[in-house]
Amino acid sequence: MAVEFDGDRMLKNNHNANSVHPKRPLCACTSYSCNKLFLFLYACFFVVIGAGLLLVGAWIELQNKDYESVNKVLFIPAIMLMVVGFVIMINSLLGVAGTVRENTCLLKTFLVITVLAFFTQVAIGVFAFIHRQKVPDLVSDNFMFLVEEYHQNQYYRMAVDHVQVGFHCCGFDSYMDYDKNMQYMCGSVLPQQCGVPWSCCKKPKEGAFKVNCGYGTRFNSSMPVDKINTMGCTDTFLAWLSWNLDMVGIVGLGSAIPQIVGILLAYFFVRQVREMQMWYRVGM
């Protein structure tokens, strides 16, 4: 029996099989379009969240930069927060493009990076809270080397000055810590004897700090109260460190939880797009 060959029909079917399925609008009342809409809104929202994480990490790092020689515990989580924020922002833009174009390659990339970002954010939060628990164990003795080597190391001196000016304090236990510094001890023959650094001085009402404003202030027990800050820095600095670690932990974990929704939306939408492509090809 002869078989009729219809070349035009075969070419048409082959062309249809390789065609891309028609895109569904975001506002159609179907589960497919609803999932597409929610994923689109989620991706747009996390562009903003990613930018926010990047800014929070940069803000914490800028704050911590002046104090890194005193304690570096904030450095790692702040940098990780910046990196994750940048990755989330770029990844969310991929998610927006993949959702609108219904491109499975972009959507799968978005899904994988979202999963990795989720675990990284959880790790940042856990890291921050673990170190937050260790903060109360830090005591003044952990920082005393900064006072003893105040004039020997430029970075130590800058860090201590920033702490003392920023928190209006002097030394770590008290202003008397400077008796352990070779230049400021009362047995010194230098002009700084029985004194404290300029950063311990109370801010003058007019003009700038004078370099010698703290010289000789420990000769007289009643003089320091009027001229310098006498409270130690340890408690205030540890409270600041605890607050920043709490902030990193809350931001890291708080922004990770919604990622679960994004993972599920992306996973189901990828499946729906694949099913739609298969149905379109078979139906043609």
Tab-separated table of C-alpha atoms in Angstrom:
chain	number	residue	atom	x	y	z
A	1	MET	CA	0.000	0.000	0.000
A	2	ALA	CA	1.431	3.378	-0.943
A	3	VAL	CA	2.024	5.914	1.821
A	4	GLU	CA	1.218	9.488	1.009
A	5	PHE	CA	4.033	11.882	1.895
A	6	ASP	CA	2.957	15.379	2.964
A	7	GLY	CA	6.180	17.378	3.235
A	8	ASP	CA	4.491	20.698	3.988
A	9	ARG	CA	2.613	19.239	6.951
A	10	MET	CA	5.741	17.625	8.409
A	11	LEU	CA	7.700	20.866	8.139
A	12	LYS	CA	4.872	22.735	9.850
A	13	ASN	CA	4.697	20.218	12.714
A	14	ASN	CA	8.464	20.272	13.140
A	15	HIS	CA	8.443	24.076	13.285
A	16	ASN	CA	5.678	24.063	15.913
A	17	ALA	CA	7.494	21.497	18.057
A	18	ASN	CA	10.555	23.709	18.248
A	19	SER	CA	8.602	26.886	18.881
A	20	VAL	CA	8.589	28.526	22.277
A	21	HIS	CA	5.280	28.169	24.105
A	22	PRO	CA	3.169	31.335	24.305
A	23	LYS	CA	3.778	33.449	27.431
A	24	ARG	CA	0.975	33.741	29.960
A	25	PRO	CA	0.139	37.193	31.355
A	26	LEU	CA	0.785	37.996	35.027
A	27	CYS	CA	-2.837	39.005	35.683
A	28	ALA	CA	-4.699	35.970	34.302
A	29	CYS	CA	-6.868	34.087	36.804
A	30	THR	CA	-5.017	30.761	36.588
A	31	SER	CA	-2.687	28.967	38.990
A	32	TYR	CA	0.096	29.286	36.429
A	33	SER	CA	-0.286	33.064	36.130
A	34	CYS	CA	-0.739	33.488	39.886
A	35	ASN	CA	2.489	31.607	40.577
A	36	LYS	CA	4.225	33.717	37.925
A	37	LEU	CA	2.899	36.931	39.484
A	38	PHE	CA	3.921	35.966	43.041
A	39	LEU	CA	7.408	34.929	41.911
A	40	PHE	CA	7.786	38.182	39.959
A	41	LEU	CA	6.765	40.251	43.008
A	42	TYR	CA	9.018	38.176	45.266
A	43	ALA	CA	12.032	38.692	42.983
A	44	CYS	CA	11.364	42.454	42.771
A	45	PHE	CA	11.044	42.641	46.547
A	46	PHE	CA	14.342	40.821	47.072
A	47	VAL	CA	16.174	43.200	44.754
A	48	VAL	CA	15.412	45.785	47.439
A	49	ILE	CA	16.238	43.345	50.276
A	50	GLY	CA	19.590	42.516	48.679
A	51	ALA	CA	20.443	46.205	48.370
A	52	GLY	CA	19.384	46.653	52.016
A	53	LEU	CA	21.661	43.831	53.219
A	54	LEU	CA	24.535	45.320	51.247
A	55	LEU	CA	23.978	48.734	52.858
A	56	VAL	CA	23.594	47.303	56.387
A	57	GLY	CA	26.815	45.294	56.005
A	58	ALA	CA	28.660	48.358	54.666
A	59	TRP	CA	27.301	50.530	57.505
A	60	ILE	CA	28.405	48.031	60.186
A	61	GLU	CA	31.839	47.647	58.579
A	62	LEU	CA	32.307	51.428	58.404
A	63	GLN	CA	31.381	51.688	62.077
A	64	ASN	CA	33.666	48.809	63.004
A	65	LYS	CA	36.604	49.982	60.880
A	66	ASP	CA	37.798	52.415	63.554
A	67	TYR	CA	37.686	49.699	66.220
A	68	GLU	CA	39.120	46.694	64.335
A	69	SER	CA	42.380	46.805	66.300
A	70	VAL	CA	40.351	46.497	69.518
A	71	ASN	CA	38.165	43.610	68.387
A	72	LYS	CA	37.722	42.023	64.920
A	73	VAL	CA	34.697	39.864	65.703
A	74	LEU	CA	32.389	42.033	63.532
A	75	PHE	CA	34.624	41.965	60.459
A	76	ILE	CA	33.673	38.521	59.072
A	77	PRO	CA	29.851	38.732	59.473
A	78	ALA	CA	29.784	42.305	58.109
A	79	ILE	CA	31.748	41.342	54.975
A	80	MET	CA	29.628	38.207	54.507
A	81	LEU	CA	26.464	40.300	54.810
A	82	MET	CA	27.727	42.658	52.098
A	83	VAL	CA	28.634	39.778	49.760
A	84	VAL	CA	25.317	37.978	50.298
A	85	GLY	CA	23.384	41.217	49.806
A	86	PHE	CA	25.116	41.846	46.481
A	87	VAL	CA	24.547	38.246	45.323
A	88	ILE	CA	20.861	38.362	46.318
A	89	MET	CA	20.355	41.640	44.456
A	90	ILE	CA	21.915	40.317	41.221
A	91	ASN	CA	20.202	36.946	41.617
A	92	SER	CA	16.809	38.602	42.102
A	93	LEU	CA	17.281	40.510	38.862
A	94	LEU	CA	17.900	37.145	37.187
A	95	GLY	CA	14.695	35.912	38.829
A	96	VAL	CA	12.725	38.871	37.451
A	97	ALA	CA	14.076	38.266	33.938
A	98	GLY	CA	13.531	34.504	34.154
A	99	THR	CA	9.966	34.915	35.397
A	100	VAL	CA	8.926	37.414	32.737
A	101	ARG	CA	10.566	35.431	29.930
A	102	GLU	CA	9.583	32.052	31.459
A	103	ASN	CA	13.156	30.934	30.835
A	104	THR	CA	13.910	27.687	32.663
A	105	CYS	CA	17.680	28.233	32.530
A	106	LEU	CA	17.433	31.596	34.324
A	107	LEU	CA	14.842	30.248	36.745
A	108	LYS	CA	16.990	27.236	37.673
A	109	THR	CA	19.994	29.530	38.223
A	110	PHE	CA	17.824	31.763	40.411
A	111	LEU	CA	16.611	28.732	42.376
A	112	VAL	CA	20.092	27.312	43.029
A	113	ILE	CA	21.588	30.670	44.090
A	114	THR	CA	18.584	31.359	46.328
A	115	VAL	CA	19.137	28.052	48.130
A	116	LEU	CA	22.857	28.825	48.592
A	117	ALA	CA	22.062	32.354	49.796
A	118	PHE	CA	19.559	30.946	52.312
A	119	PHE	CA	22.154	28.667	53.929
A	120	THR	CA	24.759	31.445	53.910
A	121	GLN	CA	22.381	33.843	55.664
A	122	VAL	CA	21.580	31.210	58.286
A	123	ALA	CA	25.333	30.709	58.828
A	124	ILE	CA	25.840	34.473	59.254
A	125	GLY	CA	23.043	34.675	61.818
A	126	VAL	CA	24.314	31.659	63.784
A	127	PHE	CA	27.896	32.993	63.682
A	128	ALA	CA	26.774	36.380	65.005
A	129	PHE	CA	24.670	34.935	67.839
A	130	ILE	CA	27.424	32.492	68.892
A	131	HIS	CA	29.929	35.334	69.203
A	132	ARG	CA	27.270	37.458	70.904
A	133	GLN	CA	27.197	34.890	73.718
A	134	LYS	CA	30.967	35.222	74.141
A	135	VAL	CA	30.922	39.017	74.548
A	136	PRO	CA	30.167	39.029	78.318
A	137	ASP	CA	33.292	36.902	78.853
A	138	LEU	CA	35.505	39.684	77.519
A	139	VAL	CA	37.011	41.712	80.368
A	140	SER	CA	39.267	44.734	80.608
A	141	ASP	CA	42.383	42.552	80.757
A	142	ASN	CA	41.699	41.458	77.158
A	143	PHE	CA	42.178	45.052	76.004
A	144	MET	CA	44.955	46.185	78.353
A	145	PHE	CA	47.685	45.556	75.775
A	146	LEU	CA	46.207	48.452	73.780
A	147	VAL	CA	46.877	50.841	76.656
A	148	GLU	CA	50.358	49.481	77.291
A	149	GLU	CA	51.342	49.770	73.604
A	150	TYR	CA	49.451	52.997	72.938
A	151	HIS	CA	52.514	54.854	71.600
A	152	GLN	CA	54.217	51.867	70.001
A	153	ASN	CA	51.543	50.943	67.457
A	154	GLN	CA	49.807	53.526	65.282
A	155	TYR	CA	46.739	51.318	64.653
A	156	TYR	CA	46.294	50.599	68.365
A	157	ARG	CA	46.549	54.316	69.129
A	158	MET	CA	43.978	55.253	66.486
A	159	ALA	CA	41.572	52.525	67.652
A	160	VAL	CA	41.862	53.521	71.316
A	161	ASP	CA	41.397	57.209	70.469
A	162	HIS	CA	38.262	56.418	68.445
A	163	VAL	CA	36.845	54.320	71.306
A	164	GLN	CA	37.612	56.939	73.962
A	165	VAL	CA	36.261	59.866	71.933
A	166	GLY	CA	33.233	57.956	70.635
A	167	PHE	CA	32.162	56.529	74.010
A	168	HIS	CA	33.383	59.417	76.230
A	169	CYS	CA	35.545	57.142	78.359
A	170	CYS	CA	39.183	56.665	79.337
A	171	GLY	CA	41.140	53.435	79.667
A	172	PHE	CA	39.274	50.165	79.969
A	173	ASP	CA	38.833	49.713	83.722
A	174	SER	CA	39.285	53.429	84.384
A	175	TYR	CA	41.561	56.328	83.557
A	176	MET	CA	44.102	54.891	86.045
A	177	ASP	CA	44.942	52.175	83.473
A	178	TYR	CA	47.415	54.609	81.922
A	179	ASP	CA	49.745	54.148	84.861
A	180	LYS	CA	50.721	50.925	83.018
A	181	ASN	CA	51.894	52.908	79.999
A	182	MET	CA	55.610	53.845	80.034
A	183	GLN	CA	54.961	57.418	78.882
A	184	TYR	CA	51.917	58.195	81.023
A	185	MET	CA	52.980	56.492	84.267
A	186	CYS	CA	53.703	58.796	87.167
A	187	GLY	CA	57.320	57.611	87.276
A	188	SER	CA	57.975	58.861	83.752
A	189	VAL	CA	60.277	61.820	83.100
A	190	LEU	CA	58.333	62.846	79.999
A	191	PRO	CA	55.776	65.710	79.858
A	192	GLN	CA	53.002	63.099	79.680
A	193	GLN	CA	53.778	61.778	83.193
A	194	CYS	CA	50.773	61.072	85.377
A	195	GLY	CA	48.529	61.932	82.453
A	196	VAL	CA	46.227	60.434	79.853
A	197	PRO	CA	45.910	60.812	76.044
A	198	TRP	CA	44.063	63.778	74.539
A	199	SER	CA	41.161	61.471	73.600
A	200	CYS	CA	40.320	61.114	77.298
A	201	CYS	CA	39.708	64.846	77.664
A	202	LYS	CA	36.208	66.222	77.854
A	203	LYS	CA	35.216	68.036	74.681
A	204	PRO	CA	35.901	71.764	75.038
A	205	LYS	CA	33.002	74.135	74.533
A	206	GLU	CA	34.997	76.029	71.926
A	207	GLY	CA	37.830	74.967	69.681
A	208	ALA	CA	39.431	71.548	69.230
A	209	PHE	CA	41.111	69.168	71.637
A	210	LYS	CA	44.621	70.128	72.721
A	211	VAL	CA	47.253	67.398	72.543
A	212	ASN	CA	48.481	68.151	76.067
A	213	CYS	CA	45.042	68.530	77.664
A	214	GLY	CA	45.440	65.280	79.601
A	215	TYR	CA	49.023	65.774	80.803
A	216	GLY	CA	49.438	65.644	84.583
A	217	THR	CA	45.738	65.132	85.251
A	218	ARG	CA	46.357	62.181	87.584
A	219	PHE	CA	48.595	64.177	89.974
A	220	ASN	CA	45.522	65.516	91.733
A	221	SER	CA	42.644	63.097	92.465
A	222	SER	CA	40.046	65.874	92.159
A	223	MET	CA	41.352	67.275	88.853
A	224	PRO	CA	40.404	64.412	86.462
A	225	VAL	CA	36.671	64.753	87.030
A	226	ASP	CA	36.702	68.298	85.666
A	227	LYS	CA	39.088	67.802	82.749
A	228	ILE	CA	38.836	64.195	81.548
A	229	ASN	CA	36.384	61.301	81.273
A	230	THR	CA	37.113	58.925	84.140
A	231	MET	CA	34.794	56.017	83.313
A	232	GLY	CA	36.389	52.936	81.715
A	233	CYS	CA	35.477	51.916	78.160
A	234	THR	CA	34.947	48.162	78.582
A	235	ASP	CA	31.252	48.102	79.515
A	236	THR	CA	30.246	50.703	76.924
A	237	PHE	CA	32.293	49.109	74.141
A	238	LEU	CA	30.958	45.612	74.883
A	239	ALA	CA	27.383	46.941	74.884
A	240	TRP	CA	28.052	48.481	71.443
A	241	LEU	CA	29.617	45.229	70.197
A	242	SER	CA	26.672	43.176	71.493
A	243	TRP	CA	24.160	45.485	69.811
A	244	ASN	CA	25.922	45.225	66.451
A	245	LEU	CA	26.197	41.428	66.656
A	246	ASP	CA	22.490	41.254	67.492
A	247	MET	CA	21.779	43.461	64.477
A	248	VAL	CA	23.808	41.211	62.159
A	249	GLY	CA	22.120	38.077	63.523
A	250	ILE	CA	18.601	39.488	63.240
A	251	VAL	CA	19.166	40.840	59.724
A	252	GLY	CA	20.847	37.610	58.569
A	253	LEU	CA	18.230	35.205	59.915
A	254	GLY	CA	15.300	37.576	59.394
A	255	SER	CA	16.026	37.946	55.695
A	256	ALA	CA	16.692	34.202	55.299
A	257	ILE	CA	13.228	33.045	56.396
A	258	PRO	CA	11.347	34.627	53.427
A	259	GLN	CA	13.825	32.906	51.118
A	260	ILE	CA	11.975	29.644	51.818
A	261	VAL	CA	8.921	31.113	50.074
A	262	GLY	CA	11.060	32.104	47.099
A	263	ILE	CA	12.594	28.632	46.857
A	264	LEU	CA	9.146	27.012	46.777
A	265	LEU	CA	7.722	29.531	44.278
A	266	ALA	CA	10.707	29.138	41.953
A	267	TYR	CA	10.655	25.330	42.184
A	268	PHE	CA	6.949	25.001	41.359
A	269	PHE	CA	7.099	27.628	38.616
A	270	VAL	CA	10.003	25.825	36.918
A	271	ARG	CA	7.905	22.660	36.960
A	272	GLN	CA	4.899	24.487	35.540
A	273	VAL	CA	6.971	26.050	32.753
A	274	ARG	CA	8.425	22.639	31.839
A	275	GLU	CA	4.961	21.075	31.817
A	276	MET	CA	3.634	23.917	29.673
A	277	GLN	CA	6.471	23.454	27.183
A	278	MET	CA	5.855	19.701	27.001
A	279	TRP	CA	2.089	20.172	26.631
A	280	TYR	CA	2.513	22.765	23.882
A	281	ARG	CA	4.811	20.515	21.878
A	282	VAL	CA	2.655	17.441	22.262
A	283	GLY	CA	-0.536	19.378	21.546
A	284	MET	CA	0.903	20.681	18.318
